[in-house]
């Protein structure tokens, strides 16, 4: 087993944990927070009777990463370590695995599911553990899974129930919660401490050593002048104005500036209004095109629109659809010509090209290019590969985006393969969404580029922390006077404000700190109790039969709330055979993981308009039922129309799935006793 030696600053920050105190370790990206946690875990297992440790992470890929690179090499020969995630077949036996293990590494959702599942082989209690290590613990706030788990912990503490485990949190930045005043930032840090029932610790005596281990990159602003002419964008806006005129003036006057995230929010809101929802859907596509036009190439924006309208040509429902389709068809040729005119190309791309060329003159360089959206990463990837100047300096790009089952998602294996190729030098440029900002074990980079991003100070610090090689560069490519520059400068201020807030919290007397934490925790328990009551009231607002589900693409009524059931509080399925006539089944969904009671089937889409609704699942190897995404539907109730983003937001009680009863009614001739 390898020796787990710490640097001086790591030894300093683990002292509170070694004394058995709850603590949050605050170290920058690359500072060795996880190694410090391994050391604390080792000492805890050695010195605590009947010790049992859970390491919680917020992303699936971090389970294997922490297991293979940190905990197994240092503890694997002496202790039984089990890694469990949503990808693991064993997750359905979580309770049994916890009993058989000294240390489990799992996603927070796995633990949350086990806390609420009362089946013996799956259930655990917080008191079954003696130490909880919480990675990226700044997420322990609001409705996060971390905060649900710690909400139970805090409530038990306030009520003086049971022997609770020690807590060790790890973070590169707790942030300020968006606050710009020191007193409010201090309140935010205190709230994080209260949520985790922990003090926050950082190095005071070895800051110079830390700075040497984690050098800060040189920051540069690669500024471009504003586009002198943008006829493609102007033409899109003119078409959008024609749609505005088609809508009621009271609605169109309320919309903010086109080509912005604010406009996106506005059209998302009016999607709730049935009569103009079709217009809103198309305006969102045009706004997406403007955002792409502002970030990458005009042709990328054009082809995105063209693909959207081609997919709808055979699904026109009424006069509004005919008007919207006709508007694009009439302008298509002119849009394509404007998009192909190199005179008006995006000047940010030329600036980005210069930044990349300069760095990749060194053949050993590695870089990460951060973009806001999955679609943006694919557009930039195409641009890099078709750019002769970048190919001349041997830029070998790969895409890294979040895992999932959608068209532009990556599988877990694809993520691992991409990072492996980057580590080996087969790739030297990662074009990534925010997935590469936090947690992933990515080699040191010479260059990190933030391209067209508006994020908070935590994301900025984590992205900057990826530029860890000596003499590395952190570049912000942005338009002169643009919002990206203003946000970046704001984030720099908030980063320094975070440090001041933490310092102020650390300087509090133990008595004052304890008093404030106790007050915040008691308030949190009261708020949690009230929230549970409101949730119960919301779920009882309507009976299932009063709720009509409409396709969010074409607003056709397709089922009633009475037809729905939930399985293990996760899957929401429709058990009414009549529902099948409303959808078509497409390609088979392939997941890298298998499950105890179900397996994925085919993607399902609205038969009328093609809107994707979810997928079929084969339950207990017996029956196939459609599993629905709530985002794909509008809900019509006696109180009006709503478009919930999550199932927990629906205003009626979805009945629990009763396999024998529900399947007997669905398939009267099916023998379920075999």
XYZ file of C-alpha atoms in Angstrom:
674
model
C 0.000 0.000 0.000
C 1.346 3.453 -0.918
C 2.352 5.929 1.772
C -0.075 8.835 2.072
C 2.308 11.720 2.652
C 0.984 15.274 2.854
C 2.494 18.615 2.016
C 2.831 21.089 4.912
C -0.299 23.062 3.996
C -2.305 19.825 3.745
C -1.099 18.752 7.184
C -2.262 22.125 8.496
C -5.806 21.901 7.083
C -6.496 18.327 8.295
C -5.800 19.042 11.970
C -9.425 19.861 12.870
C -10.612 16.654 11.191
C -7.960 14.594 12.985
C -9.343 15.918 16.272
C -12.745 14.525 15.259
C -14.252 17.945 14.490
C -16.550 18.623 11.545
C -14.638 20.749 9.038
C -14.589 22.077 5.481
C -11.184 22.051 3.756
C -10.834 25.057 1.451
C -7.976 24.601 -1.048
C -7.703 25.668 -4.708
C -8.139 23.270 -7.637
C -4.971 21.168 -7.791
C -4.169 21.770 -4.129
C -4.740 18.157 -3.094
C -8.063 18.248 -1.240
C -8.849 14.628 -2.086
C -5.426 13.427 -0.906
C -6.031 15.231 2.390
C -9.394 13.433 2.635
C -7.674 10.072 2.025
C -5.291 10.823 4.909
C -8.141 11.785 7.259
C -10.080 8.664 6.225
C -7.039 6.439 6.889
C -6.513 7.886 10.386
C -10.238 7.652 11.111
C -10.391 3.969 10.140
C -7.300 3.245 12.228
C -8.508 4.993 15.389
C -12.326 4.727 15.439
C -14.148 1.661 16.750
C -16.531 0.102 14.197
C -15.581 2.814 11.713
C -17.579 3.123 8.516
C -16.902 5.875 5.982
C -18.914 7.192 3.026
C -17.305 9.436 0.415
C -20.027 11.370 -1.427
C -19.553 12.902 -4.875
C -21.944 14.890 -7.049
C -21.076 13.336 -10.431
C -20.997 9.694 -11.500
C -17.543 9.783 -13.113
C -15.984 10.961 -9.839
C -16.892 7.665 -8.131
C -14.468 5.616 -10.227
C -11.925 8.427 -10.315
C -11.725 8.744 -6.524
C -11.725 4.962 -6.119
C -9.000 4.177 -8.670
C -6.694 7.171 -8.236
C -6.978 8.067 -4.567
C -8.634 5.725 -2.085
C -7.780 2.276 -3.486
C -4.005 2.894 -3.906
C -3.658 4.139 -0.325
C -6.281 2.094 1.548
C -7.235 -0.831 -0.696
C -4.859 -3.427 0.779
C -6.096 -2.904 4.337
C -9.764 -1.992 4.038
C -12.785 -3.186 2.081
C -13.665 -0.362 -0.339
C -16.759 -0.405 -2.548
C -17.489 2.095 -5.335
C -21.198 2.508 -6.122
C -22.961 4.867 -8.543
C -26.020 4.941 -10.777
C -23.874 2.959 -13.210
C -23.393 0.165 -10.654
C -25.525 -2.964 -10.643
C -24.909 -3.206 -6.887
C -26.630 0.080 -6.015
C -29.899 -1.776 -5.420
C -28.199 -3.637 -2.570
C -26.702 -0.518 -1.051
C -27.669 -1.360 2.539
C -26.028 -4.779 2.325
C -22.885 -3.355 0.704
C -22.525 -0.715 3.415
C -22.646 -3.417 6.083
C -19.967 -5.423 4.267
C -17.613 -2.492 3.589
C -15.297 -0.240 5.582
C -15.544 2.529 3.008
C -18.103 3.235 0.286
C -17.643 5.814 -2.465
C -20.942 6.792 -4.044
C -22.945 9.544 -5.650
C -24.967 11.552 -3.146
C -28.172 10.475 -4.887
C -27.439 6.820 -4.095
C -27.205 7.616 -0.386
C -30.313 9.807 -0.539
C -32.279 6.978 -2.188
C -31.076 4.542 0.477
C -32.108 6.894 3.296
C -35.709 7.045 2.053
C -36.021 3.421 0.863
C -37.252 1.217 3.706
C -36.434 -2.165 2.091
C -33.900 -3.862 4.358
C -31.273 -4.666 1.701
C -31.389 -1.076 0.378
C -31.939 1.068 3.476
C -29.289 2.829 5.549
C -29.355 5.427 8.316
C -26.958 8.336 8.695
C -25.983 6.831 12.039
C -24.651 3.726 10.232
C -21.615 5.849 9.302
C -18.882 7.344 11.458
C -17.474 9.713 8.784
C -19.030 11.398 5.735
C -16.628 12.983 3.225
C -18.487 15.409 0.937
C -16.680 16.376 -2.272
C -17.421 19.757 -3.909
C -19.343 20.583 -0.745
C -20.181 24.169 -1.810
C -23.189 22.532 -3.494
C -24.668 21.872 -0.034
C -27.350 24.514 -0.344
C -30.930 25.061 -1.496
C -32.506 21.968 -3.115
C -29.296 20.034 -3.859
C -29.043 16.345 -2.951
C -26.166 17.182 -0.603
C -28.422 19.582 1.278
C -31.254 17.048 1.484
C -28.869 14.623 3.174
C -27.388 17.265 5.446
C -30.876 18.636 6.159
C -31.677 15.314 7.822
C -28.354 15.447 9.652
C -28.959 18.968 10.977
C -32.512 18.109 12.035
C -31.243 15.085 13.979
C -28.572 17.268 15.570
C -31.077 19.961 16.590
C -33.380 17.291 18.017
C -30.368 15.564 19.691
C -31.147 12.255 17.978
C -28.525 9.517 17.545
C -24.766 9.370 17.144
C -24.137 11.345 13.989
C -21.082 10.844 11.773
C -18.176 13.266 11.556
C -18.354 15.538 8.482
C -15.440 16.453 6.197
C -16.271 18.831 3.327
C -13.983 19.633 0.395
C -14.235 22.750 -1.787
C -12.152 25.016 -3.999
C -14.554 27.878 -3.333
C -17.766 28.266 -1.333
C -18.486 31.459 -3.309
C -20.482 34.442 -2.091
C -23.929 33.234 -3.123
C -24.025 36.067 -5.678
C -23.698 38.680 -2.934
C -21.479 41.703 -3.558
C -21.319 43.074 -0.028
C -18.987 41.638 2.584
C -21.626 41.189 5.299
C -23.876 39.250 2.912
C -20.940 37.147 1.691
C -20.124 36.331 5.319
C -23.745 35.238 5.819
C -23.445 32.944 2.800
C -20.247 31.304 4.081
C -21.838 30.878 7.505
C -24.878 29.265 5.876
C -22.635 26.743 4.082
C -20.910 26.033 7.406
C -24.299 25.607 9.103
C -25.569 23.309 6.355
C -22.482 21.132 6.803
C -22.352 21.646 10.587
C -18.663 22.471 10.116
C -15.926 25.028 10.597
C -14.036 26.120 7.472
C -10.251 25.698 7.433
C -7.509 26.892 5.095
C -3.759 27.237 5.231
C -2.422 30.232 7.155
C 1.206 29.227 7.703
C 2.114 27.689 4.340
C 0.516 29.950 1.721
C 3.836 30.331 -0.132
C 4.206 26.553 -0.398
C 0.641 26.315 -1.726
C 1.277 29.059 -4.287
C 4.346 27.170 -5.515
C 2.408 23.901 -5.846
C -0.584 25.606 -7.496
C 0.772 28.597 -9.437
C -1.834 31.063 -10.640
C -1.950 31.413 -14.422
C -1.254 34.665 -16.208
C -4.617 36.188 -17.039
C -5.174 37.949 -20.348
C -8.181 39.541 -21.953
C -8.246 38.854 -25.684
C -10.545 41.684 -26.701
C -12.132 42.057 -30.126
C -13.874 45.090 -31.539
C -17.615 44.901 -31.948
C -18.778 43.574 -35.310
C -19.024 46.538 -37.633
C -21.756 44.895 -39.721
C -23.884 41.854 -38.990
C -26.391 41.534 -41.847
C -27.137 37.880 -41.030
C -28.015 38.757 -37.423
C -29.973 41.816 -38.539
C -31.997 39.693 -40.954
C -32.831 37.207 -38.202
C -34.011 40.048 -35.967
C -36.205 41.431 -38.751
C -37.849 38.019 -39.108
C -38.366 37.859 -35.347
C -40.049 41.278 -35.445
C -42.488 39.913 -38.014
C -43.380 37.135 -35.544
C -43.743 39.794 -32.816
C -46.265 41.606 -35.020
C -48.182 38.346 -35.477
C -48.589 38.070 -31.678
C -50.689 40.272 -29.359
C -48.883 43.610 -28.829
C -49.118 43.308 -25.033
C -46.901 40.214 -25.222
C -44.386 41.386 -27.821
C -43.804 44.684 -25.963
C -42.724 42.738 -22.860
C -39.852 40.923 -24.609
C -36.332 42.113 -23.875
C -33.317 42.472 -26.205
C -33.067 39.813 -28.911
C -30.002 37.594 -28.910
C -29.659 37.513 -25.114
C -30.272 35.031 -22.314
C -32.925 37.444 -20.987
C -34.874 37.124 -24.244
C -34.545 33.332 -23.953
C -36.118 33.531 -20.474
C -38.960 35.700 -21.805
C -39.910 33.350 -24.632
C -39.623 30.358 -22.286
C -42.206 32.056 -20.066
C -44.684 32.742 -22.874
C -44.471 29.089 -23.927
C -47.000 28.660 -21.103
C -49.567 30.747 -22.984
C -51.360 28.400 -25.354
C -52.360 30.826 -28.103
C -48.864 32.184 -28.664
C -46.765 29.204 -27.539
C -46.073 28.208 -31.168
C -44.624 31.672 -31.827
C -42.523 31.441 -28.667
C -41.123 28.068 -29.742
C -39.931 29.554 -33.050
C -38.646 32.757 -31.450
C -36.518 30.615 -29.152
C -34.958 28.946 -32.213
C -34.181 32.336 -33.773
C -32.732 33.584 -30.490
C -30.553 30.456 -30.278
C -29.361 31.253 -33.798
C -28.459 34.805 -32.714
C -26.522 33.451 -29.728
C -24.649 30.994 -31.975
C -23.997 33.782 -34.484
C -22.513 35.848 -31.657
C -20.273 32.970 -30.542
C -19.220 30.914 -33.555
C -19.861 30.979 -37.311
C -22.877 32.322 -39.162
C -23.231 29.020 -41.034
C -23.545 27.173 -37.700
C -26.469 29.426 -36.803
C -28.056 28.960 -40.233
C -27.792 25.167 -40.327
C -29.308 24.917 -36.844
C -32.375 26.845 -38.020
C -32.524 24.903 -41.280
C -32.508 21.585 -39.416
C -35.316 22.767 -37.135
C -37.597 23.850 -39.993
C -36.871 20.758 -42.086
C -37.975 18.602 -39.151
C -41.351 20.417 -38.966
C -42.379 20.561 -42.631
C -44.572 17.479 -42.412
C -46.114 18.443 -39.043
C -47.856 21.758 -39.760
C -51.040 21.953 -37.699
C -52.756 25.283 -38.347
C -52.489 28.788 -39.808
C -49.918 29.873 -37.227
C -47.621 26.971 -38.160
C -48.062 27.763 -41.852
C -47.142 31.417 -41.254
C -44.024 30.535 -39.228
C -42.818 27.877 -41.691
C -43.524 30.165 -44.644
C -41.552 33.013 -43.055
C -38.431 30.866 -42.877
C -38.909 29.287 -46.312
C -39.259 32.734 -47.939
C -36.059 33.966 -46.305
C -33.989 30.787 -46.431
C -31.992 31.548 -49.585
C -31.079 35.060 -48.428
C -30.103 33.824 -44.967
C -27.864 31.150 -46.496
C -26.156 33.698 -48.762
C -25.548 36.095 -45.854
C -24.201 33.273 -43.672
C -21.712 32.319 -46.386
C -20.230 35.826 -46.752
C -16.818 35.775 -45.041
C -16.732 39.599 -44.881
C -19.161 39.536 -41.958
C -17.701 36.593 -40.023
C -17.490 36.639 -36.250
C -14.326 38.578 -35.195
C -14.094 36.556 -31.964
C -13.066 33.517 -33.996
C -10.109 35.360 -35.503
C -8.986 36.404 -32.005
C -9.435 32.837 -30.732
C -7.413 31.526 -33.663
C -4.508 33.843 -32.791
C -4.607 32.792 -29.111
C -4.546 29.087 -30.019
C -1.869 29.503 -32.707
C 0.416 31.348 -30.308
C 0.096 28.614 -27.681
C 0.375 25.648 -30.034
C 3.642 26.838 -31.529
C 4.946 24.774 -28.613
C 4.232 21.158 -29.647
C 3.918 20.075 -25.999
C 1.070 22.467 -25.227
C -2.291 21.341 -23.892
C -5.354 23.564 -23.681
C -9.013 23.561 -22.644
C -11.517 25.744 -24.476
C -14.673 26.296 -22.407
C -17.954 26.992 -24.217
C -21.440 27.473 -22.793
C -23.465 24.808 -24.605
C -23.051 21.324 -26.048
C -24.038 22.691 -29.421
C -21.381 25.382 -29.076
C -18.677 22.783 -28.427
C -19.647 20.882 -31.572
C -19.610 24.075 -33.662
C -16.163 25.025 -32.310
C -14.899 21.485 -32.944
C -15.991 21.727 -36.596
C -14.364 25.159 -36.865
C -11.029 23.950 -35.437
C -10.923 20.935 -37.732
C -11.717 23.002 -40.820
C -9.246 25.793 -39.961
C -6.029 25.332 -41.993
C -3.968 27.614 -39.714
C -4.833 25.586 -36.612
C -4.202 22.323 -38.424
C -0.793 23.688 -39.454
C 0.226 23.996 -35.781
C -1.090 20.462 -35.183
C -4.119 21.222 -33.007
C -5.829 17.894 -32.265
C -9.210 18.646 -30.739
C -11.717 16.535 -28.848
C -15.128 17.308 -27.338
C -15.915 16.830 -23.653
C -19.519 17.360 -22.560
C -21.814 16.036 -19.841
C -22.998 12.448 -19.822
C -26.539 11.519 -20.793
C -28.699 9.871 -23.450
C -29.456 12.849 -25.729
C -28.061 13.400 -29.220
C -25.196 15.664 -28.119
C -24.498 13.900 -24.809
C -21.478 11.693 -24.205
C -21.477 8.332 -22.501
C -19.303 7.796 -19.417
C -16.938 5.632 -21.474
C -16.650 8.299 -24.153
C -15.740 10.852 -21.467
C -13.072 8.552 -20.033
C -11.679 7.787 -23.499
C -11.463 11.478 -24.403
C -9.640 12.345 -21.173
C -7.289 9.368 -21.643
C -6.440 10.569 -25.164
C -5.854 14.076 -23.810
C -3.565 12.716 -21.090
C -1.550 10.676 -23.615
C -1.251 13.564 -26.059
C -3.381 11.970 -28.787
C -5.542 15.079 -28.238
C -4.064 18.410 -27.166
C -7.203 20.589 -27.090
C -10.366 19.810 -25.143
C -13.433 21.779 -26.223
C -15.632 21.464 -23.181
C -18.749 22.588 -21.411
C -18.600 23.199 -17.662
C -18.167 19.434 -17.049
C -14.371 19.950 -17.124
C -14.453 22.800 -14.595
C -15.127 20.689 -11.537
C -13.683 17.445 -10.249
C -12.464 15.653 -13.381
C -8.872 14.405 -13.258
C -7.496 16.342 -16.216
C -3.754 16.889 -16.779
C -2.133 20.269 -16.238
C -2.819 22.715 -19.078
C -0.759 25.560 -20.517
C -3.834 27.421 -21.691
C -7.427 27.743 -20.534
C -9.774 29.804 -22.716
C -13.155 31.051 -21.562
C -15.114 31.693 -24.736
C -18.452 33.514 -24.638
C -19.221 32.486 -21.068
C -21.282 34.185 -18.374
C -20.837 32.210 -15.157
C -20.311 32.788 -11.445
C -17.098 33.209 -9.481
C -16.976 29.533 -8.451
C -17.004 28.307 -12.064
C -14.410 30.938 -13.005
C -12.051 29.847 -10.212
C -12.441 26.180 -11.094
C -11.803 26.825 -14.796
C -8.782 28.980 -13.978
C -7.504 26.174 -11.738
C -7.199 23.936 -14.806
C -4.258 26.093 -16.014
C -1.767 24.588 -13.562
C 1.356 24.199 -15.698
C 4.187 26.667 -15.110
C 3.769 29.931 -17.045
C 0.243 28.943 -18.040
C -2.281 31.389 -19.500
C -5.936 31.971 -18.646
C -7.566 33.777 -21.574
C -10.945 35.474 -21.814
C -11.998 36.009 -25.421
C -14.705 38.650 -25.467
C -16.114 41.644 -27.277
C -14.944 45.095 -26.255
C -17.319 46.439 -23.604
C -19.290 43.184 -23.719
C -21.091 41.437 -20.903
C -18.448 38.685 -20.660
C -15.793 41.214 -19.647
C -18.068 42.834 -17.083
C -18.943 39.435 -15.618
C -15.290 38.355 -15.513
C -14.306 41.522 -13.649
C -17.238 41.037 -11.277
C -16.106 37.460 -10.641
C -12.574 38.639 -9.843
C -14.057 40.934 -7.230
C -16.282 38.159 -5.856
C -13.297 35.805 -5.649
C -11.456 38.268 -3.415
C -14.681 38.895 -1.485
C -15.002 35.144 -0.841
C -11.524 35.090 0.708
C -12.348 38.100 2.906
C -15.631 36.517 4.017
C -13.942 33.231 4.926
C -11.232 35.092 6.830
C -13.889 37.000 8.780
C -15.704 33.768 9.645
C -12.445 32.161 10.745
C -11.685 35.106 13.030
C -14.953 34.732 14.944
C -14.648 33.458 18.489
C -15.755 29.809 18.892
C -18.674 31.002 21.005
C -19.912 33.548 18.453
C -19.468 31.095 15.556
C -21.340 28.365 17.451
C -24.207 30.755 18.282
C -24.640 31.876 14.665
C -24.473 28.308 13.340
C -27.056 27.162 15.881
C -29.457 29.967 14.873
C -29.073 29.170 11.172
C -29.622 25.472 11.782
C -32.756 26.000 13.837
C -34.115 28.280 11.105
C -33.259 25.678 8.470
C -35.157 22.968 10.357
C -38.240 25.200 10.610
C -38.049 26.062 6.906
C -37.686 22.380 6.042
C -40.774 21.458 8.056
C -42.784 24.260 6.412
C -41.561 23.221 2.947
C -42.729 19.644 3.561
C -46.163 20.941 4.542
C -46.357 23.113 1.411
C -45.275 20.176 -0.731
C -48.049 18.048 0.729
C -50.551 20.870 0.126
C -49.354 21.315 -3.460
C -49.640 17.609 -4.214
C -53.203 17.613 -2.880
C -54.302 20.715 -4.845
C -55.988 18.706 -7.623
C -57.119 15.138 -8.016
C -55.257 13.218 -10.768
C -58.393 13.135 -12.897
C -58.527 16.962 -12.950
C -55.114 17.225 -14.625
C -54.853 16.960 -18.403
C -51.457 16.382 -20.035
C -50.818 18.164 -23.347
C -47.818 17.729 -25.630
C -45.659 20.801 -25.216
C -44.824 20.716 -28.939
C -48.341 20.809 -30.400
C -50.587 21.147 -27.277
C -52.646 18.090 -28.171
C -54.319 16.489 -25.096
C -52.792 13.025 -24.670
C -53.596 11.678 -21.192
C -54.872 12.345 -17.689
C -53.024 12.429 -14.385
C -55.119 9.365 -13.498
C -53.115 7.353 -16.058
C -49.773 7.942 -14.343
C -47.847 5.938 -11.774
C -44.421 6.419 -10.182
C -41.926 3.629 -9.701
C -39.429 3.958 -6.804
C -40.068 7.711 -6.786
C -37.974 7.954 -9.953
C -39.822 6.755 -13.056
C -43.196 8.247 -14.024
C -44.999 5.880 -16.372
C -48.323 5.842 -18.178
C -50.267 2.594 -17.646
C -53.198 3.382 -19.966
C -52.988 1.306 -23.156
C -54.867 4.062 -25.033
C -51.820 6.308 -24.586
C -49.890 4.226 -27.138
C -51.895 5.672 -30.032
C -50.468 9.134 -29.270
C -46.790 8.295 -29.697
C -44.324 6.611 -32.015
C -41.330 4.599 -30.821
C -37.959 5.355 -32.397
C -34.383 4.305 -31.794
C -33.351 2.009 -28.975
C -31.895 3.803 -25.945
C -28.512 2.338 -25.033
C -27.206 2.901 -21.493
C -23.840 1.784 -20.148
C -25.454 0.585 -16.959
C -27.976 -2.055 -16.028
C -30.715 -1.948 -13.398
C -32.381 -4.420 -11.083
C -36.027 -3.995 -12.148
C -35.979 -2.338 -15.545
C -34.136 -1.882 -18.813
C -34.392 0.921 -21.394
C -36.489 0.567 -24.521
C -37.014 2.937 -27.433
C -37.286 6.721 -27.515
C -40.927 7.838 -27.691
C -42.147 10.945 -29.535
C -45.459 12.679 -30.178
C -47.136 11.070 -33.180
C -48.553 14.460 -34.125
C -45.547 16.836 -33.952
C -42.486 14.696 -33.205
C -41.747 16.215 -29.767
C -39.648 13.739 -27.749
C -41.547 12.557 -24.658
C -39.160 10.106 -22.983
C -38.605 6.404 -23.539
C -40.168 3.013 -23.098
C -38.922 0.899 -20.212
C -39.245 -2.850 -19.807
C -40.245 -3.402 -16.188
C -39.389 -6.646 -14.403
C -38.760 -8.240 -17.825
C -42.514 -8.566 -18.243
C -44.178 -5.395 -19.504
C -43.166 -2.383 -21.572
C -44.513 0.969 -20.354
C -43.834 4.551 -21.554
C -41.723 6.563 -19.091
C -42.377 10.307 -19.446
C -40.250 13.457 -19.158
C -42.342 16.138 -17.469
C -40.558 18.863 -19.460
C -42.222 17.516 -22.601
C -45.745 18.289 -21.383
C -47.987 21.176 -20.409
C -50.497 20.531 -17.639
C -54.035 21.887 -17.856
C -55.779 22.124 -14.469
C -58.897 23.885 -13.115
C -56.528 26.659 -11.996
C -54.998 27.204 -15.433
C -52.031 25.923 -17.378
C -48.558 25.095 -16.063
C -45.260 23.749 -17.435
C -43.418 22.133 -14.515
C -39.710 21.498 -14.969
C -39.585 18.606 -12.495
C -42.058 15.986 -11.391
C -41.870 17.258 -7.830
C -43.527 20.480 -9.033
C -46.788 18.888 -10.256
C -49.898 19.853 -8.306
C -51.424 16.422 -7.863
C -50.446 13.163 -6.225
C -48.984 10.642 -8.682
C -50.005 7.233 -7.391
C -47.391 4.651 -6.483
C -47.047 1.837 -9.007
C -48.691 -1.384 -7.784
C -47.296 -4.065 -10.079
C -49.989 -6.694 -9.615
C -52.970 -4.344 -9.531
C -51.873 -1.945 -12.298
C -50.613 -4.606 -14.675
C -53.712 -6.743 -14.124
C -55.892 -3.813 -15.210
C -53.582 -3.049 -18.145
C -53.274 -6.652 -19.298
C -56.261 -8.692 -17.995
C -55.026 -11.842 -19.754
C -51.443 -11.624 -18.455
C -50.455 -14.245 -15.866
C -48.397 -12.332 -13.318
C -47.982 -15.158 -10.858
C -45.271 -16.939 -12.860
